[in-house]
Coordinates of C-alpha atoms and ligand atoms in Angstrom, one line a residue:
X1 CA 0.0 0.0 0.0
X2 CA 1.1 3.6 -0.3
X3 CA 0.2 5.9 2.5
X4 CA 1.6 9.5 3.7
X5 CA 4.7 9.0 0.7
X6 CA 6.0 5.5 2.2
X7 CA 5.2 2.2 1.0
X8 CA 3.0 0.1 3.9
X9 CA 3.0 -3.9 4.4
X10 CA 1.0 -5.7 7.2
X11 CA 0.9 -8.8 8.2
X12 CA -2.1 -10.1 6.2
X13 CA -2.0 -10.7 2.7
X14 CA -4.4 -11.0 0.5
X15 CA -3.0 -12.6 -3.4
X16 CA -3.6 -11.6 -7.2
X17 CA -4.3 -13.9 -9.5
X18 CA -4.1 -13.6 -13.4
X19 CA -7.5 -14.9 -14.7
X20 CA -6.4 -16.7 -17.5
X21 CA -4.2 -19.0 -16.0
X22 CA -5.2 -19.1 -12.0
X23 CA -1.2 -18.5 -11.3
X24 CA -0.8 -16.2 -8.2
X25 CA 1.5 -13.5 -9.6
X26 CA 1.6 -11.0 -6.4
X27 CA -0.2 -10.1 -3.4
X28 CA -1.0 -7.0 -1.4
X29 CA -1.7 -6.0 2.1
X30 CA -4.6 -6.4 4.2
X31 CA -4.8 -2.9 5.8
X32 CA -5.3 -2.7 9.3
X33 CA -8.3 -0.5 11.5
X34 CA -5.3 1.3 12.6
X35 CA -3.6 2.2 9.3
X36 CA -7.1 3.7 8.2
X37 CA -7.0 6.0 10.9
X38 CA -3.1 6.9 9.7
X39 CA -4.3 7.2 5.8
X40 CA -7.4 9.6 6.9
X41 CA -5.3 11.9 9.4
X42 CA -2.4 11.3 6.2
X43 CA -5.2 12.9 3.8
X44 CA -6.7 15.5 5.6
X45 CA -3.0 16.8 6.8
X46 CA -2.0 16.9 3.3
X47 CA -4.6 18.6 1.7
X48 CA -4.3 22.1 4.1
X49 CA -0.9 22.5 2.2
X50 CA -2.4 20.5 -1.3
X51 CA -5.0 23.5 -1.7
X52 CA -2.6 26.3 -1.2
X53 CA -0.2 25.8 -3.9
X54 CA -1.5 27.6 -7.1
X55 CA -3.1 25.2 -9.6
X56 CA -0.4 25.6 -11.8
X57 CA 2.4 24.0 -9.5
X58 CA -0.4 21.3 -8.3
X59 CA -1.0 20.8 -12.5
X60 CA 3.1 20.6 -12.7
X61 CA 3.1 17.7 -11.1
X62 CA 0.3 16.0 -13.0
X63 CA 2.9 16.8 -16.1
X64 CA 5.6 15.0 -14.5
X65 CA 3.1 11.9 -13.7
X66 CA 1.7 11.9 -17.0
X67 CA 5.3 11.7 -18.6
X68 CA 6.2 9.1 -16.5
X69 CA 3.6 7.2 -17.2
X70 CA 3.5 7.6 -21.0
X71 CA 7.3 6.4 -20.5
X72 CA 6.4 3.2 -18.6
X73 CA 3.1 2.4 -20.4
X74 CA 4.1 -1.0 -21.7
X75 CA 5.3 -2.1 -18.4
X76 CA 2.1 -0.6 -16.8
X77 CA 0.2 -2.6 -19.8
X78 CA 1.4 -5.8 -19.0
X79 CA 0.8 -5.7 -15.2
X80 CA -2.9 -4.6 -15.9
X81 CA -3.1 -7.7 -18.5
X82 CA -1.4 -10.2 -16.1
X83 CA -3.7 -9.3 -13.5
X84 CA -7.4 -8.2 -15.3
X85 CA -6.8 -10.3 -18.2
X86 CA -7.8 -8.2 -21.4
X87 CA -5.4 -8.3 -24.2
X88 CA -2.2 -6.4 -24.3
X89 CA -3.0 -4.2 -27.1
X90 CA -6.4 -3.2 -24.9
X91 CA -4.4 -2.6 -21.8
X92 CA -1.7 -0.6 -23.7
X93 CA -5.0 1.5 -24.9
X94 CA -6.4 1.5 -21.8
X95 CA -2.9 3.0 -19.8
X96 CA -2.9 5.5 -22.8
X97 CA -6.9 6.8 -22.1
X98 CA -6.3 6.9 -18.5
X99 CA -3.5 8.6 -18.9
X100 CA -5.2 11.1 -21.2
X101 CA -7.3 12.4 -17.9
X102 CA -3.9 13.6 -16.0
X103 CA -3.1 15.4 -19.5
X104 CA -6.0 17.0 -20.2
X105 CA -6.8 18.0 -16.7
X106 CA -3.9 19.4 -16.0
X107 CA -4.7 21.9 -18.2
X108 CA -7.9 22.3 -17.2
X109 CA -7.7 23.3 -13.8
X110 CA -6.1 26.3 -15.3
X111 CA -9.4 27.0 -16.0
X112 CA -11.6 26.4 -12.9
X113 CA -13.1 30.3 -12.7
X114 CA -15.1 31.8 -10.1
X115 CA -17.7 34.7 -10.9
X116 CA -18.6 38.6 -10.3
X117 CA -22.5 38.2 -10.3
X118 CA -23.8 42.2 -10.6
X119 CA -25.6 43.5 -7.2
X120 CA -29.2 45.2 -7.0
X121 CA -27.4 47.3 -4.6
X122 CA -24.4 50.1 -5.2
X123 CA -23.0 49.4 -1.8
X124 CA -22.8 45.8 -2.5
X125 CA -20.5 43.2 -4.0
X126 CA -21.1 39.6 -5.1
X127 CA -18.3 37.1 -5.3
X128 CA -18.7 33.6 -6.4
X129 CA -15.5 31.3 -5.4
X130 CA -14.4 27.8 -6.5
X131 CA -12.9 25.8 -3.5
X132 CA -11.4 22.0 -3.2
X133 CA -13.9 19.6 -1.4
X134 CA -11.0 18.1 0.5
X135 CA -9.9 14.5 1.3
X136 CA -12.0 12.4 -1.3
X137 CA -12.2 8.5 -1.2
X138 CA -12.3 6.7 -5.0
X139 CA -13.3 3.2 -4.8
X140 CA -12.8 1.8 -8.2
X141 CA -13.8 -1.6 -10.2
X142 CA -11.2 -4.5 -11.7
X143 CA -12.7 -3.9 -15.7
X144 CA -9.8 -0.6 -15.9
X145 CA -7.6 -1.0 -13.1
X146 CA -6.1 2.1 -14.9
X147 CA -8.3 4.8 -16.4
X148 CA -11.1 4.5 -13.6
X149 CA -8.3 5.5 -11.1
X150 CA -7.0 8.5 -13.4
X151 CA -10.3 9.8 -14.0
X152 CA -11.1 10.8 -10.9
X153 CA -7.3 11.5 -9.3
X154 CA -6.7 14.2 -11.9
X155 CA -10.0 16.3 -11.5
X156 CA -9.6 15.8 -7.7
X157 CA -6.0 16.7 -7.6
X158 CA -5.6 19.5 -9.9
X159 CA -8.5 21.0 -8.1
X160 CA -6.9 20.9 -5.0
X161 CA -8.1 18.1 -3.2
X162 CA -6.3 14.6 -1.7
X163 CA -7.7 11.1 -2.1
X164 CA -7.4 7.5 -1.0
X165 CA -7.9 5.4 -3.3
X166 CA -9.1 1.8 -2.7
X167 CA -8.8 -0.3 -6.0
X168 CA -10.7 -3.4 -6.7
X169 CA -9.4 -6.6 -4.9
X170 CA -9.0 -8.6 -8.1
X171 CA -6.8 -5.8 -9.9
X172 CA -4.7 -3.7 -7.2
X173 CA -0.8 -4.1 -9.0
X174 CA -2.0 -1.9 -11.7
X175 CA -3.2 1.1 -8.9
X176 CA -0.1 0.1 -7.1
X177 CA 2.6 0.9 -9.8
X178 CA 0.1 4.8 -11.3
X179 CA 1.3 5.2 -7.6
X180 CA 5.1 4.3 -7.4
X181 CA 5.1 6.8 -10.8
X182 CA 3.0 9.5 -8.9
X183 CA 5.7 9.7 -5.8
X184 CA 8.6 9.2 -8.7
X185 CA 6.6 12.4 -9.9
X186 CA 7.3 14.2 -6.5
X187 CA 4.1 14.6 -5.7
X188 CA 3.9 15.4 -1.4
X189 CA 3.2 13.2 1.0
X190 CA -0.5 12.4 1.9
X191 CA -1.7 13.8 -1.6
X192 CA -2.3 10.4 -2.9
X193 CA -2.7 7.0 -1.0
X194 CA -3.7 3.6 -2.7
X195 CA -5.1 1.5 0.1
X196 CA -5.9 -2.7 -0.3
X197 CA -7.3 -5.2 2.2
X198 CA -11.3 -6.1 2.9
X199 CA -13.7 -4.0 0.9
X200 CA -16.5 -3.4 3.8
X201 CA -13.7 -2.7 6.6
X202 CA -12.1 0.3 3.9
X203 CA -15.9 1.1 3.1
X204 CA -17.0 1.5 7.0
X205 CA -13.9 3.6 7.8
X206 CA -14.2 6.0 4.6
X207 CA -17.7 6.6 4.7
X208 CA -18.2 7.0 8.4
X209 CA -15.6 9.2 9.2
X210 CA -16.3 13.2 8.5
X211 CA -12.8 14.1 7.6
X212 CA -13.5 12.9 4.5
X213 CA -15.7 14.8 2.3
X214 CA -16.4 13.1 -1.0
X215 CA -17.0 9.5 -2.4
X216 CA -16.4 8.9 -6.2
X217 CA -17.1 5.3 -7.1
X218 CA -17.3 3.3 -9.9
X219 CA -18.9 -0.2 -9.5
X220 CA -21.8 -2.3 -9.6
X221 CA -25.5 -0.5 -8.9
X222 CA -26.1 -3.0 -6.1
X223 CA -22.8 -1.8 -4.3
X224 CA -23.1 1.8 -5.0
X225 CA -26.3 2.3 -3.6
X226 CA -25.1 0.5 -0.3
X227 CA -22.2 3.1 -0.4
X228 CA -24.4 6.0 -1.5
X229 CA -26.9 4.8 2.1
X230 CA -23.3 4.7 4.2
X231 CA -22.4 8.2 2.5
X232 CA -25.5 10.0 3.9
X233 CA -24.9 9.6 7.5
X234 CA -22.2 12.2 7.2
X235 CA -24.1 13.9 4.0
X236 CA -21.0 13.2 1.9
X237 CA -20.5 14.6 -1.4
X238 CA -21.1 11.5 -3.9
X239 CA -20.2 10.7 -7.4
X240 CA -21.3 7.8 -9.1
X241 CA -20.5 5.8 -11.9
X242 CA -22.2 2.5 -12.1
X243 CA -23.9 -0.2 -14.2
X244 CA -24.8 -0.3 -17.8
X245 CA -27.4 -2.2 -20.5
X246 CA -26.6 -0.4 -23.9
X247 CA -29.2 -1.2 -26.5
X248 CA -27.6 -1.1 -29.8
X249 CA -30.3 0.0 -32.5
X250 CA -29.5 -0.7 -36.1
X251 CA -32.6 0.6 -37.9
X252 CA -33.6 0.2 -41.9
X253 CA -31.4 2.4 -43.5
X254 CA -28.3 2.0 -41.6
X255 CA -24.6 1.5 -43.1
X256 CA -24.8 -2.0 -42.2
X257 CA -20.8 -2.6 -42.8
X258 CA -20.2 0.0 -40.2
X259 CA -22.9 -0.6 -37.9
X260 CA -21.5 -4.7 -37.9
X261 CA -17.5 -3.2 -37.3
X262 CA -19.5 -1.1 -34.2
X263 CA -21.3 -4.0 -33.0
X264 CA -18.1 -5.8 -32.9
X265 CA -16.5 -3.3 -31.4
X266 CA -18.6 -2.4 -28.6
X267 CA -19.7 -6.0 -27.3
X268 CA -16.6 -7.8 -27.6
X269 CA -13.9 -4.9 -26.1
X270 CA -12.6 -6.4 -22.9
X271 CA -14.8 -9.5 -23.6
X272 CA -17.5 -7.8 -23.3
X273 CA -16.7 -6.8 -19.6
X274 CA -17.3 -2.9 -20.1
X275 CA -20.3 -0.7 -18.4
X276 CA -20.9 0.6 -21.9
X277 CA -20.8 -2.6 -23.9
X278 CA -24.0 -3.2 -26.5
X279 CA -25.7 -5.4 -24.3
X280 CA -29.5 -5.5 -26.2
X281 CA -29.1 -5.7 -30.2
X282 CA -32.0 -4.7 -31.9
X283 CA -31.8 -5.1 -35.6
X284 CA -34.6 -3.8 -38.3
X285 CA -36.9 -6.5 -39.3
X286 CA -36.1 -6.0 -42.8
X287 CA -32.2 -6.1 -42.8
X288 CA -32.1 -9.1 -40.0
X289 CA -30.5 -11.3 -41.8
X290 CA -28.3 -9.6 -43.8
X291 CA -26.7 -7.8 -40.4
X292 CA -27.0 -11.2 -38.5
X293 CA -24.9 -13.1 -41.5
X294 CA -22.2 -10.2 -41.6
X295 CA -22.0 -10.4 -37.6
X296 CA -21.6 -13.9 -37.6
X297 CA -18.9 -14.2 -39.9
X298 CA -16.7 -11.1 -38.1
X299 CA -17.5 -12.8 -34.7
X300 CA -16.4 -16.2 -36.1
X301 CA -12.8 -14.1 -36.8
X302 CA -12.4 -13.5 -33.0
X303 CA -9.4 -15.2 -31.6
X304 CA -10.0 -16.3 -27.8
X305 CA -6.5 -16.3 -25.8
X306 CA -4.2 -15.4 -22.6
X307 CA -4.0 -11.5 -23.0
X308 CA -0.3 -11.8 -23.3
X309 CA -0.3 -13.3 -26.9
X310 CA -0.6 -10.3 -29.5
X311 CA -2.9 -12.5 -31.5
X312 CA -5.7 -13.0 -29.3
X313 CA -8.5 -10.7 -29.6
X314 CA -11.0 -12.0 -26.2
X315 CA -9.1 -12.4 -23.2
X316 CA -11.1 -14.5 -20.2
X317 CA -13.5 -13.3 -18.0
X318 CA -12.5 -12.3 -14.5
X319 CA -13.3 -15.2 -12.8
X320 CA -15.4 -18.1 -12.9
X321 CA -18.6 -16.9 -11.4
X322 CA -18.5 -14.1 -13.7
X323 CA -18.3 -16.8 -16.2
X324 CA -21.2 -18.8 -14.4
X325 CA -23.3 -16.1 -14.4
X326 CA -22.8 -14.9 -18.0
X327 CA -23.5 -19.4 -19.0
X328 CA -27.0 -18.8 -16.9
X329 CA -28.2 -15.8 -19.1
X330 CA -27.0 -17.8 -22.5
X331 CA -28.8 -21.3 -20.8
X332 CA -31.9 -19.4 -20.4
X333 CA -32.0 -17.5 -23.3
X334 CA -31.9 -20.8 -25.1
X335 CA -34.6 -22.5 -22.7
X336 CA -37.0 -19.9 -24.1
X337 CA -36.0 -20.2 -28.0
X338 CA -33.0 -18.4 -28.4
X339 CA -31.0 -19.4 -31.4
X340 CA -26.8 -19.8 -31.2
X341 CA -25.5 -18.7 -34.0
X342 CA -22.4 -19.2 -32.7
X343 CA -19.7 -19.6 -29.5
X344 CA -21.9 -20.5 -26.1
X345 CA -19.4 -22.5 -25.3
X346 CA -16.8 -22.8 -22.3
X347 CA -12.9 -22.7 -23.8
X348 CA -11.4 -23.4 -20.8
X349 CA -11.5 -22.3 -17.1
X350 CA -12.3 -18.5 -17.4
X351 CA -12.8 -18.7 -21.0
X352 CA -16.2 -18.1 -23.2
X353 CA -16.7 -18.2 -26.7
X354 CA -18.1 -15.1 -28.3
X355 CA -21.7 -15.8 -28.6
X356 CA -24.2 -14.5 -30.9
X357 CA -28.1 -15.7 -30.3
X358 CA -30.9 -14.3 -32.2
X359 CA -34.9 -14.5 -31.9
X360 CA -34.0 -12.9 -28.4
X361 CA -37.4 -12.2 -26.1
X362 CA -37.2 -8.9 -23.9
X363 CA -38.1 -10.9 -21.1
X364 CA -34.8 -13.2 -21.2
X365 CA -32.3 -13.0 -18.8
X366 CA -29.6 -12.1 -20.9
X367 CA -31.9 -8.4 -22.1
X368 CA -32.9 -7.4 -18.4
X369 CA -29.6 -8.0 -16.7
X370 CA -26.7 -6.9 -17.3
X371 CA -24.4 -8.9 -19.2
X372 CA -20.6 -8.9 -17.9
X373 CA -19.7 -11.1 -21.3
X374 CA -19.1 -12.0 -24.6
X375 CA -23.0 -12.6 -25.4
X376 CA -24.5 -10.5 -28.2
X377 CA -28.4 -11.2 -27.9
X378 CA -30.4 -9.8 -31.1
X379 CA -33.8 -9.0 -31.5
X380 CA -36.1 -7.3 -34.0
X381 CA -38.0 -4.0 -34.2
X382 CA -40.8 -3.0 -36.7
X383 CA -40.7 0.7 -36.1
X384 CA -39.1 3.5 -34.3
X385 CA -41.3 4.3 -31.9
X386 CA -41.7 0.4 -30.9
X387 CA -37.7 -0.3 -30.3
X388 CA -37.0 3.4 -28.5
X389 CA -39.5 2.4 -26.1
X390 CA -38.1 -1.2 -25.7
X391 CA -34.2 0.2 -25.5
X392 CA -35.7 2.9 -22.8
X393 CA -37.4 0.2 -20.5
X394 CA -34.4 -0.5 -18.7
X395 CA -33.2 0.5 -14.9
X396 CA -30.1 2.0 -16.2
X397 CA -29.7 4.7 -18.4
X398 CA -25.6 5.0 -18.8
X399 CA -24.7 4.2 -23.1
X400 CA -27.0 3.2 -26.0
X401 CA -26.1 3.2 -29.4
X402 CA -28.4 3.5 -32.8
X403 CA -26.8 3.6 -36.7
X404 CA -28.7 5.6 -39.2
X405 CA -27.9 7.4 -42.1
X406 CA -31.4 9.9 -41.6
X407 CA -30.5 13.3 -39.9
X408 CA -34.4 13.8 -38.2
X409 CA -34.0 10.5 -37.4
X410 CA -30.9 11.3 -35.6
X411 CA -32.3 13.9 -33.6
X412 CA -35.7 12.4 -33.0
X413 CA -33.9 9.1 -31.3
X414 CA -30.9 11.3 -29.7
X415 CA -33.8 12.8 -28.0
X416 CA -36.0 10.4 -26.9
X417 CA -33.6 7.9 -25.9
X418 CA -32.8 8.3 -21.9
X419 CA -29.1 7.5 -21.6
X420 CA -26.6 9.8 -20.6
X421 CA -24.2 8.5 -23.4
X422 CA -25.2 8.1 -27.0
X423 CA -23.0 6.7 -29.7
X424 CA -24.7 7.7 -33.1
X425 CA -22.7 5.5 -36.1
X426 CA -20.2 5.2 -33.3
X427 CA -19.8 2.9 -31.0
X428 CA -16.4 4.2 -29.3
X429 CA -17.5 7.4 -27.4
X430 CA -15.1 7.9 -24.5
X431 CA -12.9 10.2 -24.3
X432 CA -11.5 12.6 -21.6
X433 CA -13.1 16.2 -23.1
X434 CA -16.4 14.8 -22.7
X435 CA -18.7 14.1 -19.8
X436 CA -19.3 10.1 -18.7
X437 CA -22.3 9.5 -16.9
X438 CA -25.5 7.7 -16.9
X439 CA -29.4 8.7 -16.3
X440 CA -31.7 6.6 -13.3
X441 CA -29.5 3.3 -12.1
X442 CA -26.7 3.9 -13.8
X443 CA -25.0 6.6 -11.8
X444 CA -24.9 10.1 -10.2
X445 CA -22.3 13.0 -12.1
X446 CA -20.1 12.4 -14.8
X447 CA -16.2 12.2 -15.1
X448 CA -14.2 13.9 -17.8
X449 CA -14.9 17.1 -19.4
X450 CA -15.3 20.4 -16.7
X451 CA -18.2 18.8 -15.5
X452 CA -15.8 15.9 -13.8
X453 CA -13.5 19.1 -12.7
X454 CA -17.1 20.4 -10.4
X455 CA -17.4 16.7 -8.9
X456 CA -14.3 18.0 -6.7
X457 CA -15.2 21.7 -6.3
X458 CA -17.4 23.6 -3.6
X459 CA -18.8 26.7 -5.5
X460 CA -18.7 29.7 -2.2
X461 CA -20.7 32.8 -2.9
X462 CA -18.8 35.9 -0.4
X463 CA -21.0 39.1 -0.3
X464 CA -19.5 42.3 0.1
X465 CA -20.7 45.4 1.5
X466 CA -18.5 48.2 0.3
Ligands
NAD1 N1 -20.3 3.6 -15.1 C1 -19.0 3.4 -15.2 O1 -18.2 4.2 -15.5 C2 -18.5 2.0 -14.9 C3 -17.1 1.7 -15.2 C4 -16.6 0.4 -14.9 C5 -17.4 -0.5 -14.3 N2 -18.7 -0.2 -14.0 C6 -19.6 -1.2 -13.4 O2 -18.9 -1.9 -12.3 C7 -19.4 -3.3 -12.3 C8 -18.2 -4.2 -12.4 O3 -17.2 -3.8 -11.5 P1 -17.0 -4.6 -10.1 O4 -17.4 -6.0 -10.2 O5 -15.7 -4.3 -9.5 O6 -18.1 -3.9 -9.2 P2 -18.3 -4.0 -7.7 O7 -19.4 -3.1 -7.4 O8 -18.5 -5.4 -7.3 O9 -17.0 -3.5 -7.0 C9 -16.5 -2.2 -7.3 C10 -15.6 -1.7 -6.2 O10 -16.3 -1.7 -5.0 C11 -15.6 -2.4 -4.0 N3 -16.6 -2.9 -3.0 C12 -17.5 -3.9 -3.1 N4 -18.2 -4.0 -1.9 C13 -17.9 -2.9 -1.1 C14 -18.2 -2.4 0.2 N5 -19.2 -3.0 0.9 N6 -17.6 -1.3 0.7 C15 -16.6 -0.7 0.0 N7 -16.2 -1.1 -1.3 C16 -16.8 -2.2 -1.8 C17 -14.9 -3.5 -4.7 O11 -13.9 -4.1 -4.0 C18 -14.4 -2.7 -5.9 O12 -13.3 -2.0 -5.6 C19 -20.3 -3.4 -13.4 O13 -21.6 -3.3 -13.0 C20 -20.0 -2.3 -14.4 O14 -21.0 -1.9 -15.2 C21 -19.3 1.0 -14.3
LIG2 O1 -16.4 0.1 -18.1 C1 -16.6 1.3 -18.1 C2 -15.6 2.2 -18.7 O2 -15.9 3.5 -18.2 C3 -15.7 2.1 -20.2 S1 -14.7 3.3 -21.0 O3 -13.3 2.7 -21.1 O4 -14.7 4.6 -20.3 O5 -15.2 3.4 -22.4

């Protein structure tokens, strides 16, 4: 663990296992009720000093992290493939995207302005200032072990704050060595702290104790909302970023070619393990088959393998109940007439073949829950209105996706579909300028763009009397 600058052991470990092969390959610290007490104090010392430098030295560091990083990214790669499991050329994309947030907000917490609002009165002015929240806690998930840490430790620092960071137990190497490159960086003592050990012990401490003052988290629905309930007892400041159920819509007169290469791209990235992934294919009546025979064939291309090999496009899932639970959704899709078109099928321990199934039924597992997986479940629409209201009955609301080549259609469905992403003929959205956030289950806030910069900012209002 990293705490206060130093490097932290205990005397109970917990290991790391790659999930394509079951080998331990490290392990990490248990962290103790008394070193959460040292990481909090650590924090909240820090961050009196943190918020008083000018945002341009606070953004210097950042540059010096970034470059680092950038410098070390296939080492960083490899790590986050050995331990999350998604191929190398992924994780090499992934350590570049997270490392896109330290660059971009570096810069722009140079622009985090406050406001002169004009006074009724002659006598008076009216003053608006933007302040750091102050010691924030980011508990992040195993799907990127990189870029869900970087996206919310470079809004948070660069706006002045400090934060202890508690990755996800299956993938903590990755946060381990953003940190080793952070202090190489120079970056005080207390700023940043990565923390491992038991999930509800870290939780209770964090969200109980007032000194700190924000919770960013990115995980499942289930847990945030336990987090968001532990958060309110000291009415925390609270960011969320949590589960996904993209429909993909593919109507009439879509570019099929390109909307196939999207499909592709969006279900199978990480195999299929992404809270943006297509999870709900719904395909024009009329073009069904043509779009389900050029699928077919791409997803028949798709090379299943350990991350490590350069040719393997579908690395395993994280670990065997994940790979349970995505079997259950394919088993009862086909209980209630789904058809595989191909894959369903368990390669080895971890590993599932990419599966296509068509004549898909809303009420199927495999379209209500969320699908962790390489499973692309298709279904057909006769009309617009029909599949906007099928792809909006969903708890979430994070990504959806639709391919047309109509411009009123494009604003008609932009509009009416209620998802806080939308990929119109693109299915790769993300990207650090922009804000990332879903609607109703699927989180509170966004990160990225100056909307992620506010998640970390208390906005004071001084009125003068002159
Ligand atoms: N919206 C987004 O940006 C986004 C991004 C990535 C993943 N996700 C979602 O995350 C989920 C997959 O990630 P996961 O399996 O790591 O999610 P998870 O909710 O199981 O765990 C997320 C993090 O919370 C921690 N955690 C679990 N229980 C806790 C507790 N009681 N107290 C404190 N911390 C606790 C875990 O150790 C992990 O670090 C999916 O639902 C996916 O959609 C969302
Ligand atoms: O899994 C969720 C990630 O936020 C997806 S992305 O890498 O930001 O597109």
């Amino acid at each position: 663990m990293y705490i206060n600058g130093e490097w932290v052991k205990t005397n109970e470990w917990m290991e790391v296992t790659n999930p394509a092969t079951g080998e331990t390959i490290g392990s990490v610290p248990i962290i103790t009720h008394k070193q959460m007490d040292l990481v909090i104090n650590s924090a909240e010392l820090a961050f009196h000093e943190w918020k008083r430098l000018s945002v341009y030295e606070r953004a210097a560091y950042l540059h010096k992290w970034y470059e680092l990083i950038d410098k070390n990214a296939e080492e960083i790669a490899r790590v986050l493939t050995m331990e999350q499991g998604k191929p190398l050329k992924e994780a090499l994309g992934e350590v570049h995207y997270a490392n896109s947030f330290l660059e971009w907000y570096k810069e722009e917490g140079k622009r985090m302005y406050g406001e002169t609002i004009p006074s009724q009165f002659r006598e008076k002015r009216i003053l608006i200032q933007k302040q750091p929240i102050g010691v924030v806690a980011a508990i992040t998930p195993w799907n990127f072990p990189a870029a869900m840490i970087t996206r919310k430790v470079a809004p948070a620092l660069v706006a002045g704050c400090t934060i202890i960071i508690k990755p996800a137990s299956q993938t903590p190497l990755t946060a381990l060595l953003l940190a080793k490159y952070g202090h190489e960086a120079g970056i005080p003592k207390g700023v940043l702290n990565v923390i491992t050990g038991k999930s509800s012990l870290i939780g209770d401490n964090l969200l109980q104790d007032p000194r700190v003052k924000k919770l960013t988290f990115t995980g499942s629905t289930e847990i945030g909302k336990q987090l968001m309930a532990q958060a309110a007892t000291t009415v925390k400041k609270v960011s969320l970023e949590l589960g996904g159920h993209a429909p993909f819509i593919v109507f009439e007169d879509a570019n099929i070619e390109k909307a196939v290469k999207g499909a592709i791209q969006s279900k199978f990235r990480n195999a299929g393990q992404t809270c943006i992934c297509a999870n709900r294919i719904f395909v024009h009546e009329s073009i069904h088959s043509t779009f389900i025979e050029r699928f077919v064939e791409e997803v028949k291309k798709l090379k299943i393998g350990n991350g490590l090999n350069s040719q393997s496009d579908i690395g395993p899932l994280i670990d065997l109940s994940a790979r349970n639970k995505v079997q259950s959704q394919i088993k009862d899709a086909i209980e209630n007439g789904g058809l595989i078109h191909c894959g369903g099928r368990v390669v080895a321990d971890n590993f599932l073949e990419p599966t296509v199934i068509s004549n898909v039924k809303d009420e199927m597992m495999v379209m209500t829950e969320e699908t962790f997986g390489p499973v692309a479940p298709i279904a057909t629409f006769r009309n617009e209105d029909e599949v906007v209201n099928r792809a909006n009955n969903s708890p979430y609301g994070l990504a959806a996706y639709f391919y047309t080549e109509s411009l009123s259609r494009m604003y008609r469905v932009t509009e009416s579909l209620e998802y806080g992403i939308i990929g119109v003929n693109d299915a790769a959205p993300s990207t650090a300028q922009a804000p990332f956030g879903g609607l109703k289950e699927s989180g509170i806030g966004r990160e990225g763009s100056h909307y992620g910069l506010d998640e970390y900012v208390e906005v004071k209002y001084v009125s003068i009397s002159i």
